[in-house]
Amino acid sequence: ILNVEQSPQSLHVQEGDSTNFTCSFPSSNFYALHWYRWETAKSPEALFVMTLNGDEKKKGRISATLNTKEGYSYLYIKGSQPEDSATYLCAFIDYNQGGKLIFGQGTELSVKP
Amino acid sequence: GAGVSQSPSNKVTEKGKDVELRCDPISGHTALYWYRQRLGQGLEFLIYFQGNSAPDKSGLPSDRFSAERTGESVSTLTIQRTQQEDSAVYLCASSFLEGGYTFGSGTRLTVV
């Protein structure tokens, strides 16, 4: 069984705070790591697809890093805004299991104005 | 189409009835995936199509669940003799090569 763990489970911050979440995944047979953002009543939206150890990706105020050797990825949000409130999901692809993503349980972020 | 389309968006059915959920992926996306999220749980993999074949059906919870895909396009997920534990949001996603998934807006299934 492949386990993808995310922490914390939920996070409540004030507008303007910077925050980060952790995703841990199996360090063997790594193929790719994805991050998604899922707002209530909407579809999950792809943020990043990461494939190389040491990858660092950025999209506006959101960035992510990847360490495949130790099996973790961090997602950072700088200067959180209320519209950042969502569940952030990471998902892992195992090299031997085709293209399917194994999702973590998500980190639910709530940003108060 | 521009996005992944799923229908119906909501379905309430009586226990024991069969239901069929439909997914229209983005044109040209060769891979198609079905997931579900039951209340309070994470996204659970059900089945994956590459073209019209399903190399990985390992997530289908029981033989009451089946799925097919035709013409490298539309996919249907069928649940026979529905049970209350089948209540969930069923999400379909498609992807091209190794890009991120594009998800549909899901079908919320309630079995009463």
mmCIF file of C-alpha atoms in Angstrom:
data_model
loop_
_atom_site.group_PDB
_atom_site.id
_atom_site.type_symbol
_atom_site.label_atom_id
_atom_site.label_comp_id
_atom_site.label_asym_id
_atom_site.label_seq_id
_atom_site.Cartn_x
_atom_site.Cartn_y
_atom_site.Cartn_z
ATOM 1 C CA ILE A 1 0.000 0.000 0.000
ATOM 2 C CA LEU A 2 1.406 3.361 -1.011
ATOM 3 C CA ASN A 3 0.878 6.050 1.595
ATOM 4 C CA VAL A 4 0.866 9.744 0.900
ATOM 5 C CA GLU A 5 0.651 11.771 4.081
ATOM 6 C CA GLN A 6 -0.095 15.463 4.382
ATOM 7 C CA SER A 7 0.252 17.731 7.358
ATOM 8 C CA PRO A 8 -1.267 19.606 8.955
ATOM 9 C CA GLN A 9 -4.793 18.332 8.327
ATOM 10 C CA SER A 10 -6.148 21.874 8.652
ATOM 11 C CA LEU A 11 -4.757 25.336 9.110
ATOM 12 C CA HIS A 12 -6.357 28.635 10.070
ATOM 13 C CA VAL A 13 -4.331 31.783 9.358
ATOM 14 C CA GLN A 14 -4.882 35.529 9.129
ATOM 15 C CA GLU A 15 -4.753 37.414 5.865
ATOM 16 C CA GLY A 16 -1.138 38.315 5.133
ATOM 17 C CA ASP A 17 0.376 35.356 6.985
ATOM 18 C CA SER A 18 2.731 33.088 5.093
ATOM 19 C CA THR A 19 2.169 29.385 5.495
ATOM 20 C CA ASN A 20 3.504 26.037 4.396
ATOM 21 C CA PHE A 21 2.298 22.446 4.236
ATOM 22 C CA THR A 22 4.102 19.136 3.987
ATOM 23 C CA CYS A 23 3.523 16.124 1.782
ATOM 24 C CA SER A 24 5.438 12.899 2.402
ATOM 25 C CA PHE A 25 5.480 9.990 -0.017
ATOM 26 C CA PRO A 26 7.428 6.772 -0.680
ATOM 27 C CA SER A 27 10.996 7.578 -1.708
ATOM 28 C CA SER A 28 11.332 4.464 -3.870
ATOM 29 C CA ASN A 29 9.975 4.153 -7.421
ATOM 30 C CA PHE A 30 9.311 7.888 -7.603
ATOM 31 C CA TYR A 31 7.878 9.098 -10.902
ATOM 32 C CA ALA A 32 6.091 12.388 -10.220
ATOM 33 C CA LEU A 33 4.481 14.480 -7.521
ATOM 34 C CA HIS A 34 1.471 16.724 -8.193
ATOM 35 C CA TRP A 35 -0.111 19.511 -6.149
ATOM 36 C CA TYR A 36 -3.772 20.434 -6.558
ATOM 37 C CA ARG A 37 -5.977 23.095 -5.063
ATOM 38 C CA TRP A 38 -9.624 22.177 -4.388
ATOM 39 C CA GLU A 39 -12.094 24.898 -3.557
ATOM 40 C CA THR A 40 -15.504 23.997 -2.170
ATOM 41 C CA ALA A 41 -18.064 23.267 -4.915
ATOM 42 C CA LYS A 42 -15.387 23.362 -7.623
ATOM 43 C CA SER A 43 -13.105 20.796 -9.300
ATOM 44 C CA PRO A 44 -9.546 20.192 -8.128
ATOM 45 C CA GLU A 45 -7.196 22.439 -10.080
ATOM 46 C CA ALA A 46 -3.624 21.451 -10.938
ATOM 47 C CA LEU A 47 -0.986 23.712 -9.384
ATOM 48 C CA PHE A 48 2.299 21.938 -10.015
ATOM 49 C CA VAL A 49 3.676 18.775 -11.603
ATOM 50 C CA MET A 50 7.122 17.987 -10.199
ATOM 51 C CA THR A 51 9.423 15.285 -11.457
ATOM 52 C CA LEU A 52 13.045 16.065 -10.561
ATOM 53 C CA ASN A 53 14.740 15.975 -7.187
ATOM 54 C CA GLY A 54 15.424 19.545 -6.122
ATOM 55 C CA ASP A 55 12.642 20.927 -8.352
ATOM 56 C CA GLU A 56 11.284 24.254 -7.217
ATOM 57 C CA LYS A 57 8.169 25.631 -8.914
ATOM 58 C CA LYS A 58 6.396 28.944 -8.460
ATOM 59 C CA LYS A 59 3.015 30.326 -9.457
ATOM 60 C CA GLY A 60 2.366 33.814 -8.154
ATOM 61 C CA ARG A 61 2.486 33.676 -4.346
ATOM 62 C CA ILE A 62 2.519 29.870 -4.273
ATOM 63 C CA SER A 63 5.678 27.804 -4.584
ATOM 64 C CA ALA A 64 6.656 24.180 -4.045
ATOM 65 C CA THR A 65 9.842 22.231 -3.491
ATOM 66 C CA LEU A 66 10.598 18.543 -3.975
ATOM 67 C CA ASN A 67 12.991 16.117 -2.295
ATOM 68 C CA THR A 68 12.608 12.684 -3.883
ATOM 69 C CA LYS A 69 15.475 11.084 -1.949
ATOM 70 C CA GLU A 70 13.811 11.644 1.413
ATOM 71 C CA GLY A 71 10.252 11.595 0.069
ATOM 72 C CA TYR A 72 8.784 14.989 0.859
ATOM 73 C CA SER A 73 7.479 18.118 -0.815
ATOM 74 C CA TYR A 74 6.609 21.473 0.693
ATOM 75 C CA LEU A 75 3.991 23.916 -0.565
ATOM 76 C CA TYR A 76 4.430 27.550 0.471
ATOM 77 C CA ILE A 77 1.920 30.379 0.261
ATOM 78 C CA LYS A 78 3.330 33.858 0.781
ATOM 79 C CA GLY A 79 1.019 36.563 2.120
ATOM 80 C CA SER A 80 -2.152 34.412 2.299
ATOM 81 C CA GLN A 81 -5.381 35.950 1.015
ATOM 82 C CA PRO A 82 -8.970 34.863 1.754
ATOM 83 C CA GLU A 83 -9.254 33.566 -1.802
ATOM 84 C CA ASP A 84 -6.463 31.083 -1.011
ATOM 85 C CA SER A 85 -8.902 29.238 1.267
ATOM 86 C CA ALA A 86 -9.184 25.727 -0.144
ATOM 87 C CA THR A 87 -8.001 22.167 0.370
ATOM 88 C CA TYR A 88 -4.509 21.577 -0.980
ATOM 89 C CA LEU A 89 -3.887 18.041 -2.188
ATOM 90 C CA CYS A 90 -0.641 16.369 -3.067
ATOM 91 C CA ALA A 91 -0.533 13.202 -5.129
ATOM 92 C CA PHE A 92 2.220 10.743 -6.003
ATOM 93 C CA ILE A 93 2.807 8.607 -9.079
ATOM 94 C CA ASP A 94 4.684 5.357 -8.556
ATOM 95 C CA TYR A 95 6.940 4.388 -11.456
ATOM 96 C CA ASN A 96 5.547 0.855 -11.507
ATOM 97 C CA GLN A 97 1.880 1.736 -11.335
ATOM 98 C CA GLY A 98 1.173 3.552 -14.555
ATOM 99 C CA GLY A 99 -0.164 7.069 -14.503
ATOM 100 C CA LYS A 100 -2.515 6.891 -11.556
ATOM 101 C CA LEU A 101 -2.178 9.458 -8.810
ATOM 102 C CA ILE A 102 -2.318 8.384 -5.182
ATOM 103 C CA PHE A 103 -3.681 11.319 -3.222
ATOM 104 C CA GLY A 104 -3.005 12.443 0.313
ATOM 105 C CA GLN A 105 -5.903 13.442 2.552
ATOM 106 C CA GLY A 106 -5.256 17.134 1.924
ATOM 107 C CA THR A 107 -4.582 20.203 4.026
ATOM 108 C CA GLU A 108 -7.603 22.442 4.514
ATOM 109 C CA LEU A 109 -6.542 26.087 4.606
ATOM 110 C CA SER A 110 -8.797 28.831 5.913
ATOM 111 C CA VAL A 111 -7.620 32.442 5.602
ATOM 112 C CA LYS A 112 -9.491 35.010 7.680
ATOM 113 C CA PRO A 113 -9.673 38.614 6.480
ATOM 114 C CA GLY B 1 -14.681 20.365 -25.287
ATOM 115 C CA ALA B 2 -12.882 22.969 -23.247
ATOM 116 C CA GLY B 3 -13.049 21.028 -20.012
ATOM 117 C CA VAL B 4 -13.978 17.668 -18.536
ATOM 118 C CA SER B 5 -17.728 17.320 -18.405
ATOM 119 C CA GLN B 6 -19.561 14.979 -16.037
ATOM 120 C CA SER B 7 -23.224 14.112 -15.870
ATOM 121 C CA PRO B 8 -25.422 14.084 -13.989
ATOM 122 C CA SER B 9 -24.110 16.611 -11.484
ATOM 123 C CA ASN B 10 -26.371 15.186 -8.779
ATOM 124 C CA LYS B 11 -28.088 11.826 -8.532
ATOM 125 C CA VAL B 12 -30.325 10.513 -5.781
ATOM 126 C CA THR B 13 -31.188 6.860 -6.135
ATOM 127 C CA GLU B 14 -32.863 4.179 -4.108
ATOM 128 C CA LYS B 15 -30.792 1.390 -2.619
ATOM 129 C CA GLY B 16 -30.650 -1.545 -5.004
ATOM 130 C CA LYS B 17 -31.060 0.472 -8.212
ATOM 131 C CA ASP B 18 -28.380 0.709 -10.903
ATOM 132 C CA VAL B 19 -26.804 4.044 -11.813
ATOM 133 C CA GLU B 20 -24.662 5.181 -14.706
ATOM 134 C CA LEU B 21 -22.285 8.119 -14.471
ATOM 135 C CA ARG B 22 -20.832 9.735 -17.548
ATOM 136 C CA CYS B 23 -17.556 11.510 -18.214
ATOM 137 C CA ASP B 24 -16.587 13.472 -21.331
ATOM 138 C CA PRO B 25 -12.836 14.123 -21.212
ATOM 139 C CA ILE B 26 -10.926 16.866 -22.965
ATOM 140 C CA SER B 27 -10.576 16.030 -26.642
ATOM 141 C CA GLY B 28 -7.189 14.433 -27.315
ATOM 142 C CA HIS B 29 -6.538 13.425 -23.713
ATOM 143 C CA THR B 30 -5.573 9.780 -23.896
ATOM 144 C CA ALA B 31 -5.703 9.000 -20.192
ATOM 145 C CA LEU B 32 -8.910 9.038 -18.173
ATOM 146 C CA TYR B 33 -9.301 8.398 -14.436
ATOM 147 C CA TRP B 34 -12.192 7.836 -12.050
ATOM 148 C CA TYR B 35 -11.910 8.747 -8.370
ATOM 149 C CA ARG B 36 -14.431 9.091 -5.598
ATOM 150 C CA GLN B 37 -14.568 10.959 -2.324
ATOM 151 C CA ARG B 38 -16.782 9.641 0.412
ATOM 152 C CA LEU B 39 -17.751 11.922 3.269
ATOM 153 C CA GLY B 40 -14.779 12.728 5.472
ATOM 154 C CA GLN B 41 -12.340 10.745 3.353
ATOM 155 C CA GLY B 42 -9.685 11.505 0.760
ATOM 156 C CA LEU B 43 -9.771 10.965 -2.980
ATOM 157 C CA GLU B 44 -9.914 7.233 -3.673
ATOM 158 C CA PHE B 45 -8.677 5.832 -7.001
ATOM 159 C CA LEU B 46 -11.172 3.623 -8.838
ATOM 160 C CA ILE B 47 -9.975 2.926 -12.382
ATOM 161 C CA TYR B 48 -7.683 4.294 -15.069
ATOM 162 C CA PHE B 49 -8.011 4.134 -18.866
ATOM 163 C CA GLN B 50 -5.235 4.557 -21.381
ATOM 164 C CA GLY B 51 -7.051 4.907 -24.678
ATOM 165 C CA ASN B 52 -9.928 2.438 -24.496
ATOM 166 C CA SER B 53 -8.180 -0.139 -22.356
ATOM 167 C CA ALA B 54 -8.098 -0.192 -18.572
ATOM 168 C CA PRO B 55 -4.643 -1.269 -17.372
ATOM 169 C CA ASP B 56 -5.543 -0.625 -13.746
ATOM 170 C CA LYS B 57 -8.924 -1.518 -12.279
ATOM 171 C CA SER B 58 -7.500 -2.178 -8.851
ATOM 172 C CA GLY B 59 -9.530 0.505 -7.133
ATOM 173 C CA LEU B 60 -12.991 -0.749 -8.071
ATOM 174 C CA PRO B 61 -14.494 -1.628 -4.669
ATOM 175 C CA SER B 62 -16.565 -4.606 -5.762
ATOM 176 C CA ASP B 63 -17.914 -6.424 -8.814
ATOM 177 C CA ARG B 64 -20.953 -4.140 -8.664
ATOM 178 C CA PHE B 65 -18.720 -1.445 -10.174
ATOM 179 C CA SER B 66 -17.723 -1.446 -13.829
ATOM 180 C CA ALA B 67 -16.488 1.126 -16.301
ATOM 181 C CA GLU B 68 -15.918 1.379 -19.977
ATOM 182 C CA ARG B 69 -14.520 3.872 -22.430
ATOM 183 C CA THR B 70 -15.256 4.034 -26.137
ATOM 184 C CA GLY B 71 -13.632 5.886 -29.002
ATOM 185 C CA GLU B 72 -10.887 7.141 -26.688
ATOM 186 C CA SER B 73 -13.502 9.576 -25.514
ATOM 187 C CA VAL B 74 -16.560 9.174 -23.300
ATOM 188 C CA SER B 75 -16.418 6.914 -20.277
ATOM 189 C CA THR B 76 -19.249 5.537 -18.202
ATOM 190 C CA LEU B 77 -19.018 4.239 -14.663
ATOM 191 C CA THR B 78 -21.834 1.873 -13.768
ATOM 192 C CA ILE B 79 -22.775 0.884 -10.251
ATOM 193 C CA GLN B 80 -25.210 -2.002 -9.990
ATOM 194 C CA ARG B 81 -27.466 -2.667 -6.998
ATOM 195 C CA THR B 82 -26.343 0.518 -5.266
ATOM 196 C CA GLN B 83 -25.695 0.477 -1.524
ATOM 197 C CA GLN B 84 -25.622 3.369 0.929
ATOM 198 C CA GLU B 85 -21.849 3.113 1.206
ATOM 199 C CA ASP B 86 -21.649 3.998 -2.507
ATOM 200 C CA SER B 87 -22.774 7.543 -1.668
ATOM 201 C CA ALA B 88 -19.910 9.826 -2.652
ATOM 202 C CA VAL B 89 -18.744 12.458 -5.089
ATOM 203 C CA TYR B 90 -17.466 10.651 -8.181
ATOM 204 C CA LEU B 91 -14.791 12.620 -10.009
ATOM 205 C CA CYS B 92 -13.454 12.015 -13.486
ATOM 206 C CA ALA B 93 -10.164 13.449 -14.750
ATOM 207 C CA SER B 94 -8.256 13.324 -17.996
ATOM 208 C CA SER B 95 -4.667 14.027 -18.902
ATOM 209 C CA PHE B 96 -2.387 14.133 -21.901
ATOM 210 C CA LEU B 97 1.025 12.496 -21.624
ATOM 211 C CA GLU B 98 2.529 13.570 -18.302
ATOM 212 C CA GLY B 99 0.712 16.760 -17.617
ATOM 213 C CA GLY B 100 -1.476 17.514 -14.649
ATOM 214 C CA TYR B 101 -4.953 16.079 -14.480
ATOM 215 C CA THR B 102 -7.958 18.172 -15.471
ATOM 216 C CA PHE B 103 -10.894 17.233 -13.286
ATOM 217 C CA GLY B 104 -14.584 17.451 -13.997
ATOM 218 C CA SER B 105 -16.951 18.982 -11.481
ATOM 219 C CA GLY B 106 -18.085 15.582 -10.288
ATOM 220 C CA THR B 107 -21.307 13.661 -9.766
ATOM 221 C CA ARG B 108 -22.694 13.708 -6.250
ATOM 222 C CA LEU B 109 -24.374 10.336 -5.730
ATOM 223 C CA THR B 110 -26.722 9.829 -2.810
ATOM 224 C CA VAL B 111 -28.141 6.382 -2.172
ATOM 225 C CA VAL B 112 -31.234 6.454 0.067
#
